[in-house]
Tab-separated table of N, CA and C in Angstrom:
chain	number	residue	atom	x	y	z
A	44	UNK	N	88.674	143.650	74.050
A	44	UNK	CA	87.811	144.571	73.303
A	44	UNK	C	88.598	145.512	72.416
A	45	UNK	N	88.054	145.994	71.449
A	45	UNK	CA	88.760	146.808	70.527
A	45	UNK	C	88.021	148.047	70.033
A	46	UNK	N	88.730	149.145	69.834
A	46	UNK	CA	88.036	150.504	69.227
A	46	UNK	C	87.739	150.079	67.830
A	47	UNK	N	86.413	150.366	67.520
A	47	UNK	CA	86.065	150.348	66.032
A	47	UNK	C	85.376	151.545	65.630
A	48	UNK	N	85.690	151.570	64.305
A	48	UNK	CA	84.820	152.849	63.678
A	48	UNK	C	84.839	152.485	62.330
A	49	UNK	N	83.720	152.961	61.569
A	49	UNK	CA	83.366	152.593	60.263
A	49	UNK	C	83.688	153.890	59.423
A	50	UNK	N	84.376	153.471	58.227
A	50	UNK	CA	84.729	154.655	57.338
A	50	UNK	C	83.945	154.311	55.916
A	51	UNK	N	84.193	155.266	55.004
A	51	UNK	CA	83.576	154.840	53.711
A	51	UNK	C	84.262	153.690	52.910
A	52	UNK	N	85.510	153.418	53.439
A	52	UNK	CA	86.249	152.476	52.719
A	52	UNK	C	86.152	151.106	53.551
A	53	UNK	N	85.745	151.172	54.645
A	53	UNK	CA	85.798	149.776	55.417
A	53	UNK	C	85.803	150.140	57.015
A	54	UNK	N	86.088	149.196	57.783
A	54	UNK	CA	86.112	149.406	59.280
A	54	UNK	C	87.436	149.364	59.599
A	55	UNK	N	87.691	150.258	60.690
A	55	UNK	CA	89.077	150.367	61.358
A	55	UNK	C	88.937	149.801	62.672
A	56	UNK	N	89.892	148.997	63.024
A	56	UNK	CA	89.978	148.357	64.455
A	56	UNK	C	91.252	148.633	65.068
A	57	UNK	N	91.117	149.290	66.318
A	57	UNK	CA	92.394	149.561	67.052
A	57	UNK	C	92.433	148.745	68.479
A	58	UNK	N	93.402	148.180	68.590
A	58	UNK	CA	93.555	147.479	69.782
A	58	UNK	C	93.747	148.266	70.972
A	59	UNK	N	93.255	148.000	72.171
A	59	UNK	CA	93.296	148.895	73.399
A	59	UNK	C	94.762	149.165	73.798
A	60	UNK	N	95.504	148.097	73.395
A	60	UNK	CA	96.977	148.150	73.979
A	60	UNK	C	97.752	149.147	73.242
A	61	UNK	N	97.224	149.313	71.947
A	61	UNK	CA	97.873	150.327	71.078
A	61	UNK	C	97.562	151.796	71.762
A	62	UNK	N	96.457	151.950	72.081
A	62	UNK	CA	96.017	153.158	72.505
A	62	UNK	C	96.599	153.609	73.787
A	63	UNK	N	96.765	152.484	74.579
A	63	UNK	CA	97.501	152.437	75.912
A	63	UNK	C	98.830	152.963	75.878
A	64	UNK	N	99.588	152.363	75.030
A	64	UNK	CA	100.888	152.660	74.744
A	64	UNK	C	101.092	154.153	74.129
A	65	UNK	N	100.180	154.619	73.396
A	65	UNK	CA	100.327	155.857	72.861
A	65	UNK	C	99.946	157.017	74.133
A	66	UNK	N	99.051	156.670	74.776
A	66	UNK	CA	98.650	157.474	75.990
A	66	UNK	C	99.685	157.620	76.960
A	67	UNK	N	100.340	156.454	77.150
A	67	UNK	CA	101.611	156.440	78.058
A	67	UNK	C	102.697	157.169	77.692
A	68	UNK	N	102.940	157.201	76.426
A	68	UNK	CA	103.950	158.021	75.885
A	68	UNK	C	103.859	159.439	76.033
A	69	UNK	N	102.446	159.767	75.821
A	69	UNK	CA	101.996	161.200	75.957
A	69	UNK	C	102.202	161.570	77.438
A	70	UNK	N	101.792	160.673	78.453
A	70	UNK	CA	101.824	161.021	79.747
A	70	UNK	C	103.228	161.350	80.304
A	71	UNK	N	104.178	160.513	79.975
A	71	UNK	CA	105.556	160.750	80.509
A	71	UNK	C	106.192	161.936	79.761
A	72	UNK	N	105.655	162.530	78.653
A	72	UNK	CA	106.026	163.780	78.182
A	72	UNK	C	105.509	165.019	79.016
A	73	UNK	N	104.698	164.905	79.717
A	73	UNK	CA	103.877	165.800	80.388
A	73	UNK	C	104.898	166.409	81.468
A	74	UNK	N	104.787	167.482	81.787
A	74	UNK	CA	105.429	168.380	82.816
A	74	UNK	C	104.872	167.853	84.228
A	75	UNK	N	106.087	167.307	85.017
A	75	UNK	CA	105.451	167.047	86.475
A	75	UNK	C	105.430	165.421	86.630
A	76	UNK	N	105.338	164.752	85.561
A	76	UNK	CA	105.093	163.187	85.418
A	76	UNK	C	106.500	162.541	85.693
A	77	UNK	N	106.713	161.829	86.646
A	77	UNK	CA	108.126	161.190	86.606
A	77	UNK	C	107.806	159.902	85.818
A	78	UNK	N	106.498	159.236	85.917
A	78	UNK	CA	106.543	158.093	85.097
A	78	UNK	C	105.240	157.342	85.595
A	79	UNK	N	104.943	156.109	85.010
A	79	UNK	CA	103.747	155.419	85.213
A	79	UNK	C	104.076	154.611	86.405
A	80	UNK	N	103.018	154.116	87.047
A	80	UNK	CA	103.209	153.222	88.253
A	80	UNK	C	102.408	152.049	88.252
A	81	UNK	N	102.970	150.865	88.690
A	81	UNK	CA	102.415	149.659	88.789
A	81	UNK	C	102.195	149.239	90.405
A	82	UNK	N	100.887	149.148	90.705
A	82	UNK	CA	100.511	148.967	92.081
A	82	UNK	C	100.373	147.398	92.298
A	83	UNK	N	101.150	146.943	93.210
A	83	UNK	CA	101.060	145.285	93.558
A	83	UNK	C	99.938	145.216	94.647
A	84	UNK	N	99.033	144.574	94.376
A	84	UNK	CA	97.793	144.438	95.212
A	84	UNK	C	98.287	143.389	96.408
A	85	UNK	N	99.240	142.517	95.966
A	85	UNK	CA	99.612	141.595	97.036
A	85	UNK	C	100.419	141.974	98.128
A	86	UNK	N	101.603	142.887	97.640
A	86	UNK	CA	102.529	143.492	98.572
A	86	UNK	C	102.145	145.024	98.979
A	87	UNK	N	101.254	145.622	98.193
A	87	UNK	CA	100.915	146.924	98.404
A	87	UNK	C	101.931	147.986	98.089
A	88	UNK	N	102.942	147.422	97.142
A	88	UNK	CA	103.986	148.292	96.939
A	88	UNK	C	103.761	149.016	95.609
A	89	UNK	N	104.519	150.051	95.272
A	89	UNK	CA	104.244	150.893	94.184
A	89	UNK	C	105.484	150.922	93.398
A	90	UNK	N	105.516	150.484	92.029
A	90	UNK	CA	106.835	150.336	91.296
A	90	UNK	C	106.765	151.316	90.078
A	91	UNK	N	107.891	152.046	89.894
A	91	UNK	CA	107.959	152.937	88.764
A	91	UNK	C	108.321	152.124	87.523
A	92	UNK	N	107.551	152.200	86.307
A	92	UNK	CA	107.571	151.465	85.322
A	92	UNK	C	108.505	152.361	84.327
A	93	UNK	N	109.188	151.518	83.495
A	93	UNK	CA	110.126	152.155	82.525
A	93	UNK	C	109.711	151.756	81.064
A	94	UNK	N	110.018	152.528	80.201
A	94	UNK	CA	110.027	152.416	78.863
A	94	UNK	C	108.926	151.296	78.193
A	95	UNK	N	109.216	150.067	78.167
A	95	UNK	CA	108.362	149.079	77.282
A	95	UNK	C	107.233	148.757	78.302
A	96	UNK	N	107.171	148.773	79.549
A	96	UNK	CA	106.136	148.281	80.425
A	96	UNK	C	105.179	149.537	80.858
A	97	UNK	N	105.183	150.687	80.168
A	97	UNK	CA	104.386	151.889	80.546
A	97	UNK	C	102.881	151.285	80.613
A	98	UNK	N	102.482	150.509	79.813
A	98	UNK	CA	101.135	150.165	79.630
A	98	UNK	C	100.433	149.420	80.775
A	99	UNK	N	101.267	149.101	81.661
A	99	UNK	CA	100.963	148.283	82.897
A	99	UNK	C	100.236	149.350	83.916
A	100	UNK	N	100.686	150.590	83.652
A	100	UNK	CA	100.062	151.500	84.647
A	100	UNK	C	98.896	152.312	84.032
A	101	UNK	N	98.293	151.866	82.879
A	101	UNK	CA	97.443	152.560	82.074
A	101	UNK	C	96.219	151.396	81.901
A	102	UNK	N	95.184	151.763	82.031
A	102	UNK	CA	93.888	150.932	81.742
A	102	UNK	C	92.963	151.701	80.720
A	103	UNK	N	92.806	151.171	79.747
A	103	UNK	CA	91.904	151.777	78.617
A	103	UNK	C	90.690	150.899	78.487
A	104	UNK	N	89.474	151.369	78.400
A	104	UNK	CA	88.338	150.687	78.209
A	104	UNK	C	87.400	151.416	77.510
A	105	UNK	N	86.455	150.645	76.760
A	105	UNK	CA	85.363	151.388	75.916
A	105	UNK	C	84.018	151.118	76.668
A	106	UNK	N	83.348	152.192	76.798
A	106	UNK	CA	81.868	152.293	77.335
A	106	UNK	C	81.167	153.057	76.346
A	107	UNK	N	80.001	152.547	75.784
A	107	UNK	CA	79.195	153.310	74.899
A	107	UNK	C	79.815	153.887	73.825
A	108	UNK	N	80.879	153.128	73.192
A	108	UNK	CA	81.627	153.711	72.015
A	108	UNK	C	82.647	154.952	72.348
A	109	UNK	N	82.826	155.239	73.638
A	109	UNK	CA	83.784	156.234	74.108
A	109	UNK	C	84.816	155.520	74.873
A	110	UNK	N	85.942	156.193	74.812
A	110	UNK	CA	87.123	155.724	75.531
A	110	UNK	C	87.105	156.243	76.889
A	111	UNK	N	87.623	155.278	78.036
A	111	UNK	CA	88.012	155.889	79.386
A	111	UNK	C	89.317	155.285	79.539
A	112	UNK	N	90.224	156.484	80.059
A	112	UNK	CA	91.486	155.997	80.245
A	112	UNK	C	91.838	156.414	81.727
A	113	UNK	N	92.351	155.342	82.278
A	113	UNK	CA	92.939	155.372	83.739
A	113	UNK	C	94.606	155.314	83.836
A	114	UNK	N	95.022	156.349	84.520
A	114	UNK	CA	96.440	156.481	84.592
A	114	UNK	C	96.917	156.299	86.011
A	115	UNK	N	97.882	155.619	86.393
A	115	UNK	CA	98.409	155.463	87.592
A	115	UNK	C	99.859	155.908	87.659
A	116	UNK	N	100.030	157.292	88.180
A	116	UNK	CA	101.336	157.933	87.807
A	116	UNK	C	102.024	158.294	89.253
A	117	UNK	N	103.205	158.688	88.952
A	117	UNK	CA	104.070	159.143	90.090
A	117	UNK	C	104.524	160.471	89.512
A	118	UNK	N	104.417	161.541	90.439
A	118	UNK	CA	104.642	162.972	90.029
A	118	UNK	C	105.909	163.223	90.741
A	119	UNK	N	106.476	164.486	90.381
A	119	UNK	CA	107.621	165.236	90.707
A	119	UNK	C	107.178	165.835	92.164
A	120	UNK	N	108.098	165.856	93.011
A	120	UNK	CA	107.997	166.376	94.330
A	120	UNK	C	107.836	167.953	94.118
A	121	UNK	N	106.956	168.778	94.726
A	121	UNK	CA	106.946	170.207	94.755
A	121	UNK	C	106.064	170.763	93.777
A	122	UNK	N	105.528	169.958	92.785
A	122	UNK	CA	104.744	170.576	91.727
A	122	UNK	C	103.213	170.470	92.201
A	123	UNK	N	102.411	171.298	91.638
A	123	UNK	CA	100.946	171.373	91.906
A	123	UNK	C	100.375	170.004	91.193
A	124	UNK	N	99.856	168.970	92.056
A	124	UNK	CA	99.273	167.874	91.532
A	124	UNK	C	98.143	168.390	90.536
A	125	UNK	N	97.268	169.277	91.119
A	125	UNK	CA	96.183	169.667	90.452
A	125	UNK	C	96.536	170.253	88.926
A	126	UNK	N	97.706	171.035	88.928
A	126	UNK	CA	98.065	171.556	87.553
A	126	UNK	C	98.831	170.497	86.625
A	127	UNK	N	99.468	169.705	87.204
A	127	UNK	CA	99.865	168.223	86.597
A	127	UNK	C	98.682	167.559	85.963
A	128	UNK	N	97.722	167.140	86.743
A	128	UNK	CA	96.713	166.301	86.338
A	128	UNK	C	95.626	167.169	85.276
A	129	UNK	N	95.620	168.361	85.432
A	129	UNK	CA	94.792	169.139	84.360
A	129	UNK	C	95.578	169.214	83.136
A	130	UNK	N	96.935	169.426	83.233
A	130	UNK	CA	97.649	169.369	81.832
A	130	UNK	C	97.602	167.958	81.315
A	131	UNK	N	97.737	166.845	82.057
A	131	UNK	CA	97.645	165.440	81.513
A	131	UNK	C	96.300	165.191	80.899
A	132	UNK	N	95.267	165.541	81.555
A	132	UNK	CA	94.100	165.401	81.039
A	132	UNK	C	93.660	165.991	79.661
A	133	UNK	N	94.024	167.290	79.572
A	133	UNK	CA	93.742	168.101	78.476
A	133	UNK	C	94.564	167.594	77.354
A	134	UNK	N	95.937	167.370	77.499
A	134	UNK	CA	96.740	166.900	76.529
A	134	UNK	C	96.480	165.476	75.925
A	135	UNK	N	96.173	164.457	76.900
A	135	UNK	CA	96.038	163.076	76.553
A	135	UNK	C	94.516	163.189	75.748
A	136	UNK	N	93.443	163.840	76.169
A	136	UNK	CA	92.273	163.736	75.661
A	136	UNK	C	92.323	164.264	74.137
A	137	UNK	N	92.996	165.424	73.880
A	137	UNK	CA	93.090	166.022	72.523
A	137	UNK	C	93.911	165.021	71.746
A	138	UNK	N	94.903	164.754	72.220
A	138	UNK	CA	95.875	163.915	71.277
A	138	UNK	C	95.405	162.533	70.987
A	139	UNK	N	94.684	161.754	71.963
A	139	UNK	CA	94.194	160.409	71.607
A	139	UNK	C	92.883	160.466	70.687
A	140	UNK	N	92.155	161.630	70.903
A	140	UNK	CA	91.045	161.921	69.898
A	140	UNK	C	91.426	161.962	68.617
A	141	UNK	N	92.561	162.748	68.418
A	141	UNK	CA	93.109	163.065	67.232
A	141	UNK	C	93.753	161.813	66.550
A	142	UNK	N	94.353	161.009	67.495
A	142	UNK	CA	95.158	159.638	66.908
A	142	UNK	C	94.166	158.506	66.555
A	143	UNK	N	92.892	158.560	67.366
A	143	UNK	CA	92.156	157.479	67.095
A	143	UNK	C	90.909	157.621	66.452
A	144	UNK	N	90.320	158.930	66.436
A	144	UNK	CA	89.231	159.414	65.811
A	144	UNK	C	88.021	158.995	66.711
A	145	UNK	N	88.317	158.473	68.124
A	145	UNK	CA	87.311	158.103	68.753
A	145	UNK	C	87.157	159.198	70.062
A	146	UNK	N	86.024	159.373	70.642
A	146	UNK	CA	85.779	160.296	71.721
A	146	UNK	C	86.393	159.782	72.943
A	147	UNK	N	86.945	160.541	73.730
A	147	UNK	CA	87.513	160.195	75.051
A	147	UNK	C	86.568	160.651	76.024
A	148	UNK	N	85.917	159.982	76.786
A	148	UNK	CA	84.681	160.318	77.579
A	148	UNK	C	85.377	160.847	79.045
A	149	UNK	N	86.352	160.137	79.604
A	149	UNK	CA	86.912	160.553	80.941
A	149	UNK	C	88.447	160.023	80.853
A	150	UNK	N	89.347	160.853	81.525
A	150	UNK	CA	90.677	160.428	81.855
A	150	UNK	C	90.797	160.617	83.397
A	151	UNK	N	91.029	159.309	83.973
A	151	UNK	CA	91.060	159.455	85.528
A	151	UNK	C	92.524	159.200	85.822
A	152	UNK	N	93.015	159.970	86.702
A	152	UNK	CA	94.341	160.062	87.147
A	152	UNK	C	94.449	159.494	88.688
A	153	UNK	N	95.236	158.492	88.850
A	153	UNK	CA	95.523	158.004	90.259
A	153	UNK	C	97.035	158.293	90.587
A	154	UNK	N	97.234	159.139	91.448
A	154	UNK	CA	98.483	159.642	91.968
A	154	UNK	C	99.100	158.481	92.952
A	155	UNK	N	100.046	157.778	92.432
A	155	UNK	CA	100.494	156.620	93.466
A	155	UNK	C	101.616	156.938	94.252
A	156	UNK	N	102.233	158.102	93.964
A	156	UNK	CA	103.594	158.301	94.530
A	156	UNK	C	104.196	159.708	94.184
A	157	UNK	N	105.154	160.203	94.891
A	157	UNK	CA	105.857	161.393	94.708
A	157	UNK	C	107.191	161.103	94.845
A	158	UNK	N	108.024	161.645	93.822
A	158	UNK	CA	109.353	161.311	93.774
A	158	UNK	C	110.169	162.712	93.640
A	159	UNK	N	111.451	162.805	94.294
A	159	UNK	CA	112.305	163.968	94.224
A	159	UNK	C	113.201	163.728	92.956
A	160	UNK	N	113.333	164.621	92.066
A	160	UNK	CA	114.177	164.498	90.861
A	160	UNK	C	115.220	165.463	91.147
A	161	UNK	N	116.576	164.676	90.846
A	161	UNK	CA	117.765	165.422	90.955
A	161	UNK	C	117.885	166.579	90.026
């Protein structure tokens, strides 16, 4: 599925993987986020994702012409998870709406782990 919007000059189509990559880049820039996480259902293990594979920890879908973004993240030990989540939600919602021109209905955050940073 792709995000679509009509303009006076034609139709704009955005692949969901582009939105996921942009959202992932925004997420790792937020204070308190170590990175995106990939959860293996087979092993039950959580893996910290690096650079190019950020989109594996993000799921973007469209329902009723609005975006819903799910993040699986690993946070820094000792920070307020509520504060980190609130910051991530507001930052991603605003910037993705500006980037795509589409409304973000929900940003769901799943904290998959905590990591101590040196």
